[in-house]
Each structure stands twice: as C-alpha cells, then as structure tokens.
Short mmCIF file of C-alpha atoms in Angstrom, two decimals:
data_model
loop_
_atom_site.label_atom_id
_atom_site.label_comp_id
_atom_site.label_asym_id
_atom_site.label_seq_id
_atom_site.Cartn_x
_atom_site.Cartn_y
_atom_site.Cartn_z
CA MET A 1 11.98 -68.95 6.97
CA LYS A 2 14.25 -66.51 8.90
CA ILE A 3 14.69 -64.30 5.89
CA ILE A 4 10.94 -64.16 5.27
CA ILE A 5 10.31 -63.15 8.88
CA ILE A 6 13.08 -60.35 8.71
CA PHE A 7 11.54 -59.01 5.46
CA PHE A 8 8.04 -59.05 7.07
CA LEU A 9 9.37 -56.96 10.10
CA ILE A 10 11.00 -54.61 7.77
CA PHE A 11 7.75 -54.16 5.79
CA ILE A 12 5.80 -53.60 8.89
CA ASN A 13 8.29 -51.05 10.25
CA SER A 14 8.37 -49.07 6.94
CA PHE A 15 4.48 -49.08 6.71
CA SER A 16 3.70 -48.18 10.36
CA ASN A 17 6.32 -45.52 10.29
CA ASN A 18 4.11 -43.40 8.13
CA ILE A 19 1.30 -41.40 9.72
CA THR A 20 -1.87 -40.51 7.65
CA ILE A 21 -3.87 -37.54 8.55
CA ALA A 22 -7.29 -36.63 7.20
CA GLN A 23 -7.98 -32.93 7.44
CA GLU A 24 -11.00 -30.78 6.54
CA GLY A 25 -9.47 -28.72 3.66
CA GLU A 26 -6.61 -28.43 1.28
CA ILE A 27 -3.45 -26.48 1.77
CA ARG A 28 -3.06 -23.40 -0.52
CA THR A 29 0.81 -23.21 -0.41
CA ILE A 30 3.86 -24.71 1.16
CA ASP A 31 5.60 -21.29 0.98
CA PRO A 32 5.60 -20.08 4.64
CA HIS A 33 5.66 -16.38 3.52
CA LYS A 34 2.46 -16.89 1.39
CA ALA A 35 0.46 -18.82 3.91
CA ASN A 36 -2.40 -17.27 5.95
CA ASP A 37 -4.99 -20.15 5.99
CA GLY A 38 -5.14 -22.68 8.67
CA PHE A 39 -4.56 -25.78 6.50
CA SER A 40 -1.37 -24.37 5.01
CA LEU A 41 -0.09 -23.12 8.44
CA ARG A 42 -0.36 -26.65 9.87
CA THR A 43 2.12 -27.93 7.10
CA VAL A 44 4.33 -24.76 7.18
CA ARG A 45 4.98 -24.86 10.90
CA ILE A 46 6.65 -28.44 10.70
CA LEU A 47 8.67 -27.62 7.59
CA HIS A 48 10.17 -24.54 9.16
CA LYS A 49 11.28 -22.90 12.41
CA ARG A 50 10.83 -19.42 13.89
CA LEU A 51 12.59 -17.23 16.32
CA PHE A 52 9.99 -18.04 18.97
CA GLU A 53 7.41 -20.72 19.22
CA HIS A 54 4.18 -21.54 20.99
CA ASP A 55 3.37 -24.41 23.32
CA LYS A 56 0.07 -26.14 23.14
CA ASP A 57 -1.55 -23.46 25.23
CA LEU A 58 -0.25 -20.52 23.15
CA ARG A 59 2.47 -19.64 25.56
CA VAL A 60 5.55 -18.14 24.00
CA VAL A 61 8.64 -20.47 24.20
CA SER A 62 12.13 -20.33 22.76
CA GLY A 63 12.55 -21.15 19.14
CA LEU A 64 15.82 -20.38 17.14
CA CYS A 65 16.43 -17.64 19.74
CA ASP A 66 17.91 -18.49 23.15
CA THR A 67 17.14 -15.19 24.83
CA TYR A 68 16.21 -11.61 24.08
CA LYS A 69 16.02 -8.33 25.97
CA ARG A 70 14.24 -4.99 25.08
CA LEU A 71 16.77 -2.13 24.91
CA ASN A 72 14.13 0.52 24.30
CA GLU A 73 10.56 0.88 22.92
CA ASN A 74 11.84 0.29 19.44
CA THR A 75 14.82 -1.99 19.83
CA VAL A 76 14.94 -5.68 20.94
CA GLU A 77 18.19 -7.63 20.99
CA PHE A 78 18.15 -11.38 20.28
CA LYS A 79 20.64 -14.25 20.80
CA LEU A 80 20.59 -17.35 18.58
CA LYS A 81 20.96 -20.81 19.84
CA ASP A 82 24.07 -22.91 19.03
CA ASN A 83 24.17 -25.61 16.20
CA LEU A 84 21.39 -24.51 14.03
CA TYR A 85 21.21 -25.92 10.52
CA PHE A 86 18.94 -25.91 7.42
CA THR A 87 18.01 -29.06 5.78
CA ASN A 88 20.61 -28.62 3.10
CA GLY A 89 23.42 -28.65 5.69
CA GLU A 90 24.05 -24.87 5.89
CA ASP A 91 24.55 -23.06 9.13
CA LEU A 92 21.88 -20.71 10.16
CA LYS A 93 23.36 -17.19 9.87
CA ILE A 94 21.93 -13.83 10.79
CA GLU A 95 21.99 -12.96 7.02
CA ASP A 96 19.32 -15.67 6.54
CA ILE A 97 17.20 -13.99 9.15
CA ILE A 98 17.42 -10.65 7.33
CA PHE A 99 16.83 -12.30 3.99
CA SER A 100 13.70 -13.91 5.43
CA PHE A 101 12.15 -10.77 6.82
CA GLU A 102 12.93 -8.81 3.60
CA ARG A 103 11.22 -11.61 1.61
CA MET A 104 8.15 -11.53 3.77
CA LYS A 105 7.46 -7.73 2.80
CA LYS A 106 6.78 -9.01 -0.88
CA PHE A 107 3.46 -10.83 0.09
CA PRO A 108 0.35 -8.78 1.03
CA GLN A 109 -1.37 -11.79 2.43
CA ILE A 110 0.85 -11.74 5.54
CA LYS A 111 1.40 -7.91 5.78
CA PHE A 112 -0.88 -7.81 8.95
CA ILE A 113 1.36 -10.36 10.67
CA LEU A 114 4.82 -8.87 9.78
CA PRO A 115 6.01 -6.48 12.52
CA PRO A 116 6.78 -2.95 11.39
CA ILE A 117 10.59 -3.59 11.15
CA LYS A 118 12.79 -0.72 10.22
CA GLU A 119 15.98 -2.65 10.38
CA ILE A 120 17.56 -5.88 11.43
CA LYS A 121 21.04 -5.12 12.73
CA LYS A 122 23.89 -7.70 13.04
CA ILE A 123 25.89 -7.37 16.18
CA ASP A 124 28.03 -10.43 15.74
CA GLU A 125 27.49 -14.17 14.63
CA LYS A 126 25.10 -14.82 17.39
CA ASN A 127 23.40 -11.55 18.45
CA PHE A 128 21.17 -9.20 16.40
CA GLN A 129 18.68 -6.48 16.90
CA ILE A 130 15.24 -5.86 15.46
CA ILE A 131 14.47 -2.25 15.33
CA THR A 132 10.82 -1.32 14.70
CA LYS A 133 9.59 1.82 12.97
CA TYR A 134 7.50 2.69 16.10
CA PRO A 135 6.93 1.07 19.49
CA PHE A 136 5.40 -2.31 18.89
CA ALA A 137 4.23 -4.24 21.99
CA PRO A 138 3.38 -7.56 20.44
CA LEU A 139 6.62 -8.00 18.66
CA ILE A 140 7.54 -11.32 20.29
CA SER A 141 4.02 -12.79 19.89
CA HIS A 142 4.01 -11.94 16.20
CA LEU A 143 7.32 -13.72 15.73
CA THR A 144 5.68 -17.04 16.66
CA HIS A 145 3.41 -17.10 13.82
CA PRO A 146 4.10 -19.88 11.35
CA SER A 147 4.35 -17.17 8.49
CA MET A 148 7.24 -15.76 10.21
CA SER A 149 9.40 -18.81 9.38
CA ILE A 150 13.13 -18.33 8.78
CA ILE A 151 14.41 -19.83 5.52
CA SER A 152 17.69 -20.09 3.85
CA LYS A 153 19.06 -17.09 1.79
CA SER A 154 19.73 -19.76 -0.78
CA SER A 155 16.03 -20.37 -1.21
CA LYS A 156 14.28 -19.80 -4.62
CA ASP A 157 10.43 -19.37 -5.00
CA ASP A 158 10.25 -22.95 -6.17
CA ASN A 159 12.73 -24.39 -3.69
CA ILE A 160 12.24 -23.06 -0.21
CA ILE A 161 14.97 -24.40 2.24
CA GLY A 162 13.79 -24.67 5.81
CA MET A 163 15.00 -26.14 9.10
CA GLY A 164 12.81 -29.22 9.27
CA PRO A 165 12.74 -31.83 10.76
CA TYR A 166 10.39 -32.50 7.77
CA ILE A 167 10.95 -31.70 4.16
CA PHE A 168 8.37 -31.45 1.35
CA LYS A 169 8.17 -34.45 -0.92
CA GLU A 170 5.00 -34.22 -3.03
CA TRP A 171 1.69 -32.40 -3.44
CA ILE A 172 -1.18 -33.85 -5.50
CA PRO A 173 -3.81 -31.11 -5.50
CA GLY A 174 -7.17 -32.13 -4.19
CA GLU A 175 -5.73 -35.30 -2.76
CA LYS A 176 -2.70 -35.17 -0.50
CA VAL A 177 0.52 -33.72 0.57
CA ILE A 178 3.52 -35.82 1.61
CA LEU A 179 6.27 -34.72 4.05
CA GLU A 180 9.29 -36.71 4.92
CA ASN A 181 11.51 -36.85 7.92
CA PRO A 182 14.60 -38.45 6.42
CA ILE A 183 16.51 -38.89 9.63
CA GLU A 184 13.70 -40.88 11.20
CA ASN A 185 12.65 -42.60 7.82
CA LYS A 186 9.07 -41.31 8.55
CA LYS A 187 6.47 -39.73 6.40
CA LEU A 188 3.36 -37.63 7.11
CA ILE A 189 0.65 -38.12 4.61
CA ILE A 190 -1.82 -35.23 4.81
CA LYS A 191 -5.06 -36.10 3.00
CA THR A 192 -7.73 -33.59 2.05
CA ILE A 193 -11.19 -35.16 3.00
CA SER A 194 -13.84 -32.49 2.88
CA ASN A 195 -16.70 -34.53 4.21
CA PRO A 196 -16.71 -35.02 7.93
CA GLU A 197 -18.53 -38.44 7.91
CA SER A 198 -15.90 -39.74 5.36
CA ARG A 199 -13.12 -38.73 7.67
CA SER A 200 -14.68 -40.50 10.60
CA ILE A 201 -15.16 -43.62 8.59
CA MET A 202 -11.54 -43.55 7.34
CA LEU A 203 -10.56 -43.41 11.02
CA GLU A 204 -12.68 -46.27 12.02
CA THR A 205 -11.45 -48.51 9.23
CA GLY A 206 -7.83 -47.68 9.86
CA GLU A 207 -7.30 -45.99 6.56
CA VAL A 208 -6.07 -42.84 8.49
CA ASP A 209 -4.36 -42.37 11.77
CA VAL A 210 -5.58 -38.95 12.65
CA THR A 211 -8.46 -36.63 11.81
CA PHE A 212 -10.05 -33.31 12.88
CA GLY A 213 -13.37 -31.57 12.57
CA LEU A 214 -15.62 -34.38 13.75
CA SER A 215 -19.30 -33.99 13.73
CA PRO A 216 -21.12 -34.27 17.14
CA MET A 217 -22.51 -37.68 16.14
CA ASP A 218 -19.18 -39.15 15.12
CA GLU A 219 -17.62 -37.82 18.33
CA LYS A 220 -19.99 -40.42 20.23
CA ILE A 221 -18.99 -43.19 17.75
CA ILE A 222 -15.29 -42.64 18.21
CA GLU A 223 -15.65 -42.18 22.02
CA LYS A 224 -17.23 -45.84 22.26
CA ASN A 225 -14.49 -47.34 19.97
CA LYS A 226 -11.94 -49.04 22.13
CA ASN A 227 -9.33 -48.80 19.38
CA LEU A 228 -9.63 -44.99 18.97
CA LYS A 229 -8.97 -41.82 20.98
CA LEU A 230 -11.10 -38.80 21.06
CA LEU A 231 -9.74 -35.27 21.95
CA ARG A 232 -11.62 -32.02 22.71
CA LYS A 233 -10.39 -28.74 23.60
CA LYS A 234 -12.09 -25.30 24.20
CA SER A 235 -11.00 -22.75 21.61
CA ILE A 236 -10.37 -19.13 21.20
CA SER A 237 -11.48 -19.61 17.67
CA TYR A 238 -14.93 -18.13 16.81
CA THR A 239 -17.40 -18.47 14.06
CA TYR A 240 -18.99 -15.35 12.75
CA LEU A 241 -21.35 -14.13 10.08
CA GLY A 242 -19.56 -11.41 8.14
CA PHE A 243 -21.41 -8.68 6.03
CA ASN A 244 -19.98 -7.17 2.94
CA MET A 245 -19.90 -3.50 3.68
CA ARG A 246 -19.10 -2.61 0.01
CA ASN A 247 -22.71 -3.58 -0.59
CA LYS A 248 -24.87 -0.60 -0.15
CA ILE A 249 -27.57 -2.34 1.66
CA PHE A 250 -25.22 -3.56 4.43
CA GLN A 251 -23.88 0.06 4.90
CA ASP A 252 -27.20 0.51 6.75
CA LYS A 253 -26.70 -0.41 10.38
CA ASN A 254 -30.36 -1.18 10.86
CA ILE A 255 -30.12 -3.94 8.29
CA ARG A 256 -27.10 -5.45 10.08
CA LEU A 257 -28.94 -5.34 13.33
CA GLY A 258 -32.12 -6.62 11.99
CA ILE A 259 -30.19 -9.78 10.74
CA ASN A 260 -28.48 -10.03 14.16
CA TYR A 261 -31.79 -9.94 16.02
CA ALA A 262 -33.12 -12.69 13.77
CA ILE A 263 -30.45 -15.31 14.83
CA ASN A 264 -31.07 -17.30 18.00
CA LYS A 265 -27.33 -18.01 19.05
CA LYS A 266 -28.39 -20.62 21.74
CA LEU A 267 -30.59 -22.54 19.30
CA LEU A 268 -27.68 -22.38 16.75
CA ILE A 269 -25.27 -24.02 19.07
CA GLU A 270 -27.78 -26.71 19.95
CA GLY A 271 -28.97 -27.52 16.60
CA GLY A 272 -25.79 -26.90 14.66
CA LEU A 273 -23.15 -28.13 17.08
CA ASN A 274 -25.17 -30.49 19.29
CA GLY A 275 -24.27 -28.16 22.04
CA GLN A 276 -20.61 -28.32 21.60
CA GLY A 277 -19.97 -24.60 21.39
CA GLU A 278 -19.96 -21.52 23.75
CA LEU A 279 -21.85 -18.19 23.45
CA PRO A 280 -19.72 -15.00 23.08
CA LYS A 281 -19.48 -12.89 26.20
CA LYS A 282 -21.84 -10.21 24.50
CA TYR A 283 -24.44 -11.04 21.94
CA LEU A 284 -27.88 -9.79 20.91
CA LYS A 285 -30.72 -12.09 22.00
CA GLU A 286 -33.17 -13.14 19.56
CA ASN A 287 -35.98 -10.50 18.97
CA LEU A 288 -38.17 -11.25 15.98
CA GLU A 289 -40.35 -8.22 16.44
CA LYS A 290 -37.34 -5.92 16.31
CA SER A 291 -35.85 -7.86 13.46
CA LYS A 292 -38.91 -7.67 11.23
CA ASN A 293 -39.33 -3.90 11.87
CA LEU A 294 -35.71 -3.20 11.05
CA LEU A 295 -35.81 -5.39 7.92
CA LYS A 296 -39.27 -4.32 6.54
CA ASN A 297 -37.79 -2.41 3.58
CA ILE A 298 -35.78 -5.34 2.30
CA LYS A 299 -38.28 -8.00 2.91
CA ASP A 300 -38.29 -10.82 0.27
CA LYS A 301 -34.93 -9.83 -1.03
CA GLU A 302 -32.46 -12.77 -1.61
CA PHE A 303 -28.91 -12.59 -0.38
CA THR A 304 -25.92 -14.85 -1.01
CA LEU A 305 -24.20 -16.50 1.85
CA ALA A 306 -20.74 -18.11 1.17
CA VAL A 307 -19.69 -21.03 3.26
CA ILE A 308 -16.65 -23.11 2.80
CA THR A 309 -16.90 -26.88 2.13
CA GLY A 310 -15.32 -29.42 4.47
CA GLY A 311 -16.62 -28.52 8.05
CA ASN A 312 -19.89 -27.89 9.79
CA ASP A 313 -20.53 -24.44 8.11
CA ILE A 314 -23.06 -25.83 5.78
CA ARG A 315 -25.25 -26.86 8.67
CA ILE A 316 -24.88 -23.58 10.48
CA GLY A 317 -25.62 -21.78 7.18
CA GLU A 318 -28.89 -23.80 6.76
CA ILE A 319 -29.90 -22.96 10.36
CA ILE A 320 -29.27 -19.28 9.82
CA GLN A 321 -31.20 -19.49 6.49
CA GLY A 322 -34.13 -20.79 8.47
CA PHE A 323 -33.98 -17.99 10.95
CA LEU A 324 -33.95 -15.31 8.39
CA LYS A 325 -36.82 -16.90 6.44
CA GLU A 326 -39.02 -16.32 9.45
CA VAL A 327 -38.36 -12.55 9.10
CA GLY A 328 -38.85 -12.44 5.34
CA ILE A 329 -35.22 -12.61 4.12
CA ASN A 330 -34.29 -15.21 1.59
CA ILE A 331 -30.80 -16.69 1.77
CA LYS A 332 -29.02 -18.59 -1.07
CA ILE A 333 -26.21 -20.71 0.38
CA LEU A 334 -23.09 -21.07 -1.80
CA VAL A 335 -21.03 -23.97 -0.84
CA LEU A 336 -17.52 -23.29 -2.07
CA GLU A 337 -14.12 -25.04 -2.39
CA PRO A 338 -11.56 -23.13 -0.45
CA GLY A 339 -9.98 -21.40 -3.39
CA ALA A 340 -13.13 -19.94 -4.67
CA TYR A 341 -14.28 -19.05 -1.15
CA TRP A 342 -11.24 -17.05 -0.19
CA SER A 343 -11.02 -15.42 -3.64
CA GLY A 344 -14.66 -14.43 -3.30
CA ILE A 345 -14.79 -13.10 0.09
CA ASN A 346 -11.41 -11.23 -0.31
CA ASN A 347 -12.94 -9.35 -3.38
CA GLY A 348 -16.29 -8.68 -1.80
CA LYS A 349 -18.11 -10.94 -4.20
CA TYR A 350 -20.93 -12.17 -1.83
CA HIS A 351 -23.41 -10.44 0.43
CA MET A 352 -22.53 -12.29 3.49
CA PHE A 353 -20.17 -15.13 4.46
CA LEU A 354 -19.52 -17.57 7.35
CA GLY A 355 -15.93 -17.06 8.59
CA SER A 356 -13.86 -18.04 11.65
CA TRP A 357 -10.93 -16.30 13.25
CA ALA A 358 -8.72 -16.50 16.26
CA SER A 359 -5.58 -14.91 17.50
CA ALA A 360 -2.83 -17.25 16.19
CA THR A 361 -0.26 -15.34 18.06
CA GLY A 362 -2.29 -15.22 21.34
CA ASP A 363 -2.31 -11.45 21.36
CA ARG A 364 -5.33 -9.14 20.96
CA ASP A 365 -3.55 -7.24 18.33
CA TYR A 366 -3.58 -10.12 15.90
CA GLU A 367 -7.18 -10.84 16.82
CA LEU A 368 -8.52 -7.32 15.94
CA TYR A 369 -5.97 -5.32 13.75
CA PRO A 370 -6.02 -7.55 10.55
CA THR A 371 -9.84 -8.05 10.70
CA HIS A 372 -11.00 -4.38 11.50
CA HIS A 373 -8.34 -1.92 10.53
CA SER A 374 -9.16 -0.18 7.29
CA LYS A 375 -5.70 -0.70 5.94
CA ASN A 376 -6.34 -4.45 5.65
CA PHE A 377 -9.29 -4.69 3.24
CA GLY A 378 -9.77 -8.07 1.61
CA ILE A 379 -6.70 -10.30 1.42
CA GLY A 380 -5.23 -8.38 4.48
CA GLY A 381 -7.86 -9.90 6.73
CA ASN A 382 -10.63 -7.24 6.78
CA ARG A 383 -13.05 -9.15 4.66
CA THR A 384 -16.11 -7.20 5.87
CA PHE A 385 -14.53 -3.98 4.62
CA TYR A 386 -15.19 -2.28 7.80
CA GLU A 387 -14.00 1.14 8.24
CA ASN A 388 -14.21 3.14 11.50
CA LYS A 389 -11.68 5.91 12.08
CA GLU A 390 -11.92 5.63 15.90
CA VAL A 391 -11.15 1.88 15.81
CA ASP A 392 -8.27 2.43 13.46
CA ILE A 393 -6.79 4.99 15.90
CA LEU A 394 -7.39 2.67 18.89
CA LEU A 395 -5.94 -0.34 17.16
CA GLU A 396 -2.71 1.61 16.40
CA LYS A 397 -2.64 2.89 20.05
CA GLY A 398 -2.90 -0.69 21.30
CA ARG A 399 0.10 -1.77 19.29
CA ASN A 400 2.20 1.06 20.95
CA GLU A 401 1.01 0.57 24.57
CA PHE A 402 3.45 -1.69 26.60
CA ASP A 403 1.43 -1.63 29.82
CA GLN A 404 -0.69 -4.66 29.65
CA LYS A 405 -3.60 -3.17 31.76
CA GLU A 406 -3.79 -0.17 29.56
CA ARG A 407 -3.77 -2.39 26.54
CA GLU A 408 -6.72 -4.43 27.87
CA LYS A 409 -8.78 -1.11 28.23
CA ILE A 410 -7.98 -0.12 24.81
CA TYR A 411 -9.11 -3.47 23.35
CA GLU A 412 -12.18 -3.46 25.46
CA LYS A 413 -13.18 -0.22 24.07
CA ILE A 414 -12.53 -1.51 20.56
CA ASP A 415 -14.71 -4.73 21.35
CA ASN A 416 -17.56 -2.34 22.49
CA ILE A 417 -17.41 -0.30 19.23
CA ILE A 418 -17.35 -3.24 16.96
CA PHE A 419 -20.38 -4.84 18.90
CA GLU A 420 -22.33 -1.63 18.67
CA ASP A 421 -21.58 -1.40 14.86
CA SER A 422 -22.77 -5.00 14.41
CA VAL A 423 -20.54 -5.30 11.39
CA GLU A 424 -20.21 -8.88 11.99
CA ILE A 425 -22.23 -11.33 14.08
CA LYS A 426 -20.02 -13.31 16.49
CA LEU A 427 -22.14 -16.53 16.72
CA PHE A 428 -20.08 -18.94 18.91
CA TYR A 429 -16.72 -20.08 20.13
CA LYS A 430 -15.78 -23.49 18.94
CA ILE A 431 -14.96 -26.60 20.81
CA LEU A 432 -12.27 -28.12 18.68
CA ASN A 433 -12.06 -31.87 18.38
CA GLY A 434 -9.96 -34.63 16.81
CA GLY A 435 -9.53 -38.33 16.78
CA SER A 436 -6.74 -40.94 16.39
CA GLN A 437 -5.89 -44.48 16.54
CA LYS A 438 -5.02 -45.79 19.90
CA ASN A 439 -1.37 -46.33 19.03
CA ILE A 440 -0.73 -42.65 18.08
CA LYS A 441 0.81 -40.46 20.63
CA GLY A 442 1.90 -36.73 20.68
CA LEU A 443 -1.48 -35.55 19.22
CA GLU A 444 -2.47 -32.32 21.29
CA LEU A 445 -5.13 -29.91 20.06
CA TYR A 446 -4.33 -26.30 20.11
CA PRO A 447 -6.90 -23.65 21.20
CA ILE A 448 -6.75 -22.51 17.55
CA PRO A 449 -7.27 -24.92 14.56
CA ILE A 450 -3.55 -24.70 13.60
CA HIS A 451 -2.66 -28.02 15.25
CA ASN A 452 0.90 -29.00 15.32
CA TYR A 453 1.82 -32.43 13.62
CA LEU A 454 5.39 -32.25 14.79
CA PHE A 455 5.06 -34.58 17.79
CA LEU A 456 2.95 -37.20 16.25
CA ARG A 457 4.44 -40.72 16.69
CA ASN A 458 3.27 -44.13 16.12
CA GLN A 459 3.61 -46.33 19.23
CA SER A 460 3.37 -49.53 17.25
CA PHE A 461 6.31 -48.56 15.31
CA ASP A 462 8.32 -47.50 18.38
CA SER A 463 7.52 -50.87 19.93
CA THR A 464 8.51 -52.78 17.01
CA ARG A 465 11.74 -50.84 16.63
CA ASP A 466 12.61 -51.31 20.31
#
C-alpha cells in the first residue's frame, strides 16, 4: 500500500508540474532573430535573455548587464553580471554578444528593432561598448526587445543555444509547442486554440491552466467561477484599419477620409468589445453625409478586408462591414490563418486589413518608426506602404534627440501629420484579459500582448512538493 501511495504522489507531482497554456495563435518561429509576431515573442522571451529586460509595466530593468553609462552621444559602455551561462554549460562571453548582434543583421523582419550599431568593442571580460552609427536615444529600450536575445556563438540555425531557464523540446505545427525547464522538471505546453469560446471551455473544464484573449461574455463566466481567476489590464496596444497605399484608389486621401467618417468608433467598442476598449485621444466622429460625399465616385465597389483568425477581429470586421454598407461600400472579409495573413499584408495583397500595434520597447520610436518610415515597407512593419518625406525626417530626428521634452514635441507633430493623412484609422485601445486556474500564480498581464510566461507556477504542485 505504501508503494502505491508513493507512486501516486510522484504521478500527481509530475502531472501538476506541467502548465498548459491556450493562446490565440500559433508561433511562427523559435529563432529569436526571426521573431516579430506576438505569439513567437512570448516563447522567445523565456527561451533566451537580453542585455536589459522589462518589468510588467514596461519599465527597463537589468538583464545580463549589471550597469551601463553613456560616454558620448554615440557610445555606451556596459558591464556584464557575474556567473552567466548558456544552457549547454558554456560561460557567456562578450564574443557571444558580438556574434548575436552580427547575426541579427541577417534578418529583415527585425531590422527596425536592431539599433544602428557601428561596432561592439570589447574592453575586458566583463566590459564592452556599443558604438552607434549616429546618436540613437532609444538604445537601451530597444535592447529589451525579445528579438534582441543573446545566443551562444556555438549556435547553428537549427540549434539555437540560449540562456533559459527553458529549453525547446517539441513543436507540432498547428497544435502545440513544448518547452522544458530541466532543473525544476517543469514543462510549459503552449497550445494553439484559435477559437475564443473553445479556449474558455478548456479553461473551465481544466484542460488548460491559462488562456488569453477572452470574449466579453466569457469574461463574465470566468469571473463568476470560484475555481478560476480573471485578469484585465489597460493596454498601449491599439487596433487599426490599415489601407494598402499601393492600391491607386487609396492613394486618394478623400477615399481614406470617407471610410474614416463612416465608422462610428464608440459603437464599434460597444458592439465589438462589449465596451471593453478605449477611444484614441484623437479620432474622426461618424459623419455619414461627409462620408457619402467623399465616397460617391467608388460607390458599389467591393474591397477586401483581411483579418486574422483567433481573436475578436472577425466581429470587429463585420461591424465595419456594416458601417461601410450604409455609405455604399461593399466589404469582403477574408479570415486568414496567421501565415497567410502576414504574407498577404506584407506584400500588399489586400485592399485593407485589421492590424494591431504597440511599442514593445515602451519608446515612441518603436511605435512609429517601423510602421510609418518609408524604409520599412512590408515585412519591416510599414504595411500600409505609407510614404511622407516630412514624417521620415521627423522620425529620424526623434531617434537623434536625447532631450525627452523635445522628443515628445517631435512625436506629437508626427502624430498630427499621420492623423491628418488618415493613412490608417486608429479604432481603439484594447483592454487585455486572461484567465487561469485558481492554483496558478505568477500570471501578470503586460500592457502589450507579449505576456511573460516565465513566472508561471502551479501552487498545487508547490504545496505537494513542500
């Protein structure tokens, strides 16, 4: 009998030590230097470490580096912490840092994140300098991005060696990714469940421990369930309707304005989000008379609107479809899997698309430079193919300015130009949500949907182990 009881406890321990997460979409890569989508970045950030990190409120905190000091506008000196190792047991060396940043240059999908590094200069075994090609104010913020992960120079493209604490075990496309912490004998199983109702049901039945992207109705169900926890957090992530400026029709500002005037942003939040969203600071109020007048020359035309499966964008798209029908514009909604969606909008395949964006570094440069500078068309982040020379100049000026008050003035001016151009319609700021079993601790939502799975723990396992 004693042997049976011991075996049972071991079984319970090994089972409950795993944490299963249901997320809205599938990762695209586990290579940190190829990752620029939220689902991949969630995984990348716990497989690897960076020179600096973010806390749950996007404040910069120490990472691999202990301290740093700016020597001049182009040079910053860093000091590494002691006792840093890769998962294969190798010590972290400055040569690994140099190797990592050289490797990052190979991948266009992260070029807008990579600081303009001219040289990384080794001082000694603990100290090094990053010298930029020109004054670059947001350097430290950029170094926090998950794509700026440091990997071992022993890495190969099919075997990336990080600093853990998790290592990659298995990826079954369309189904799940398994990560393992061998020291704690713990696994994270990240399942791809595109349907929000399915994610909620799996949480209720105990099939998963954590999920994100809840529908407003499911929020209420989880909030009332004594075995579950509901989390909400205001976000700096916004949803927008993007126009494909490569299409001749949308090069006409009046057409873009006409569509903007047709959309009632308040009703969109009420109907599409059950009120769980916030209006942008500046937006055009619905004016159907102005809209119809501006759109009279393209009345009865049909346009494609690309939305990604897995979240609430289908519902948002349907409401926009209804608004535009009132002014004589027909919309065909294309619900696409992530791969087809990203490929299509990066190549200007659709007339319009629903997108979301936030500054993953907490700095305005990241918010605006990739999405609005003409150097970044398509995969670089500017998926509307927007080109404005004045905006380009201001964006570069914002990168060079170290006085924060002056930077704020520059970005305010950029905001105003983009708003006047109406190249995209900022619809609302999201209120992010998530749910977990009562026994899960360490789940904290970020103000951007790149949530950190690193601190997730199972209290029932901890209690059993104690």
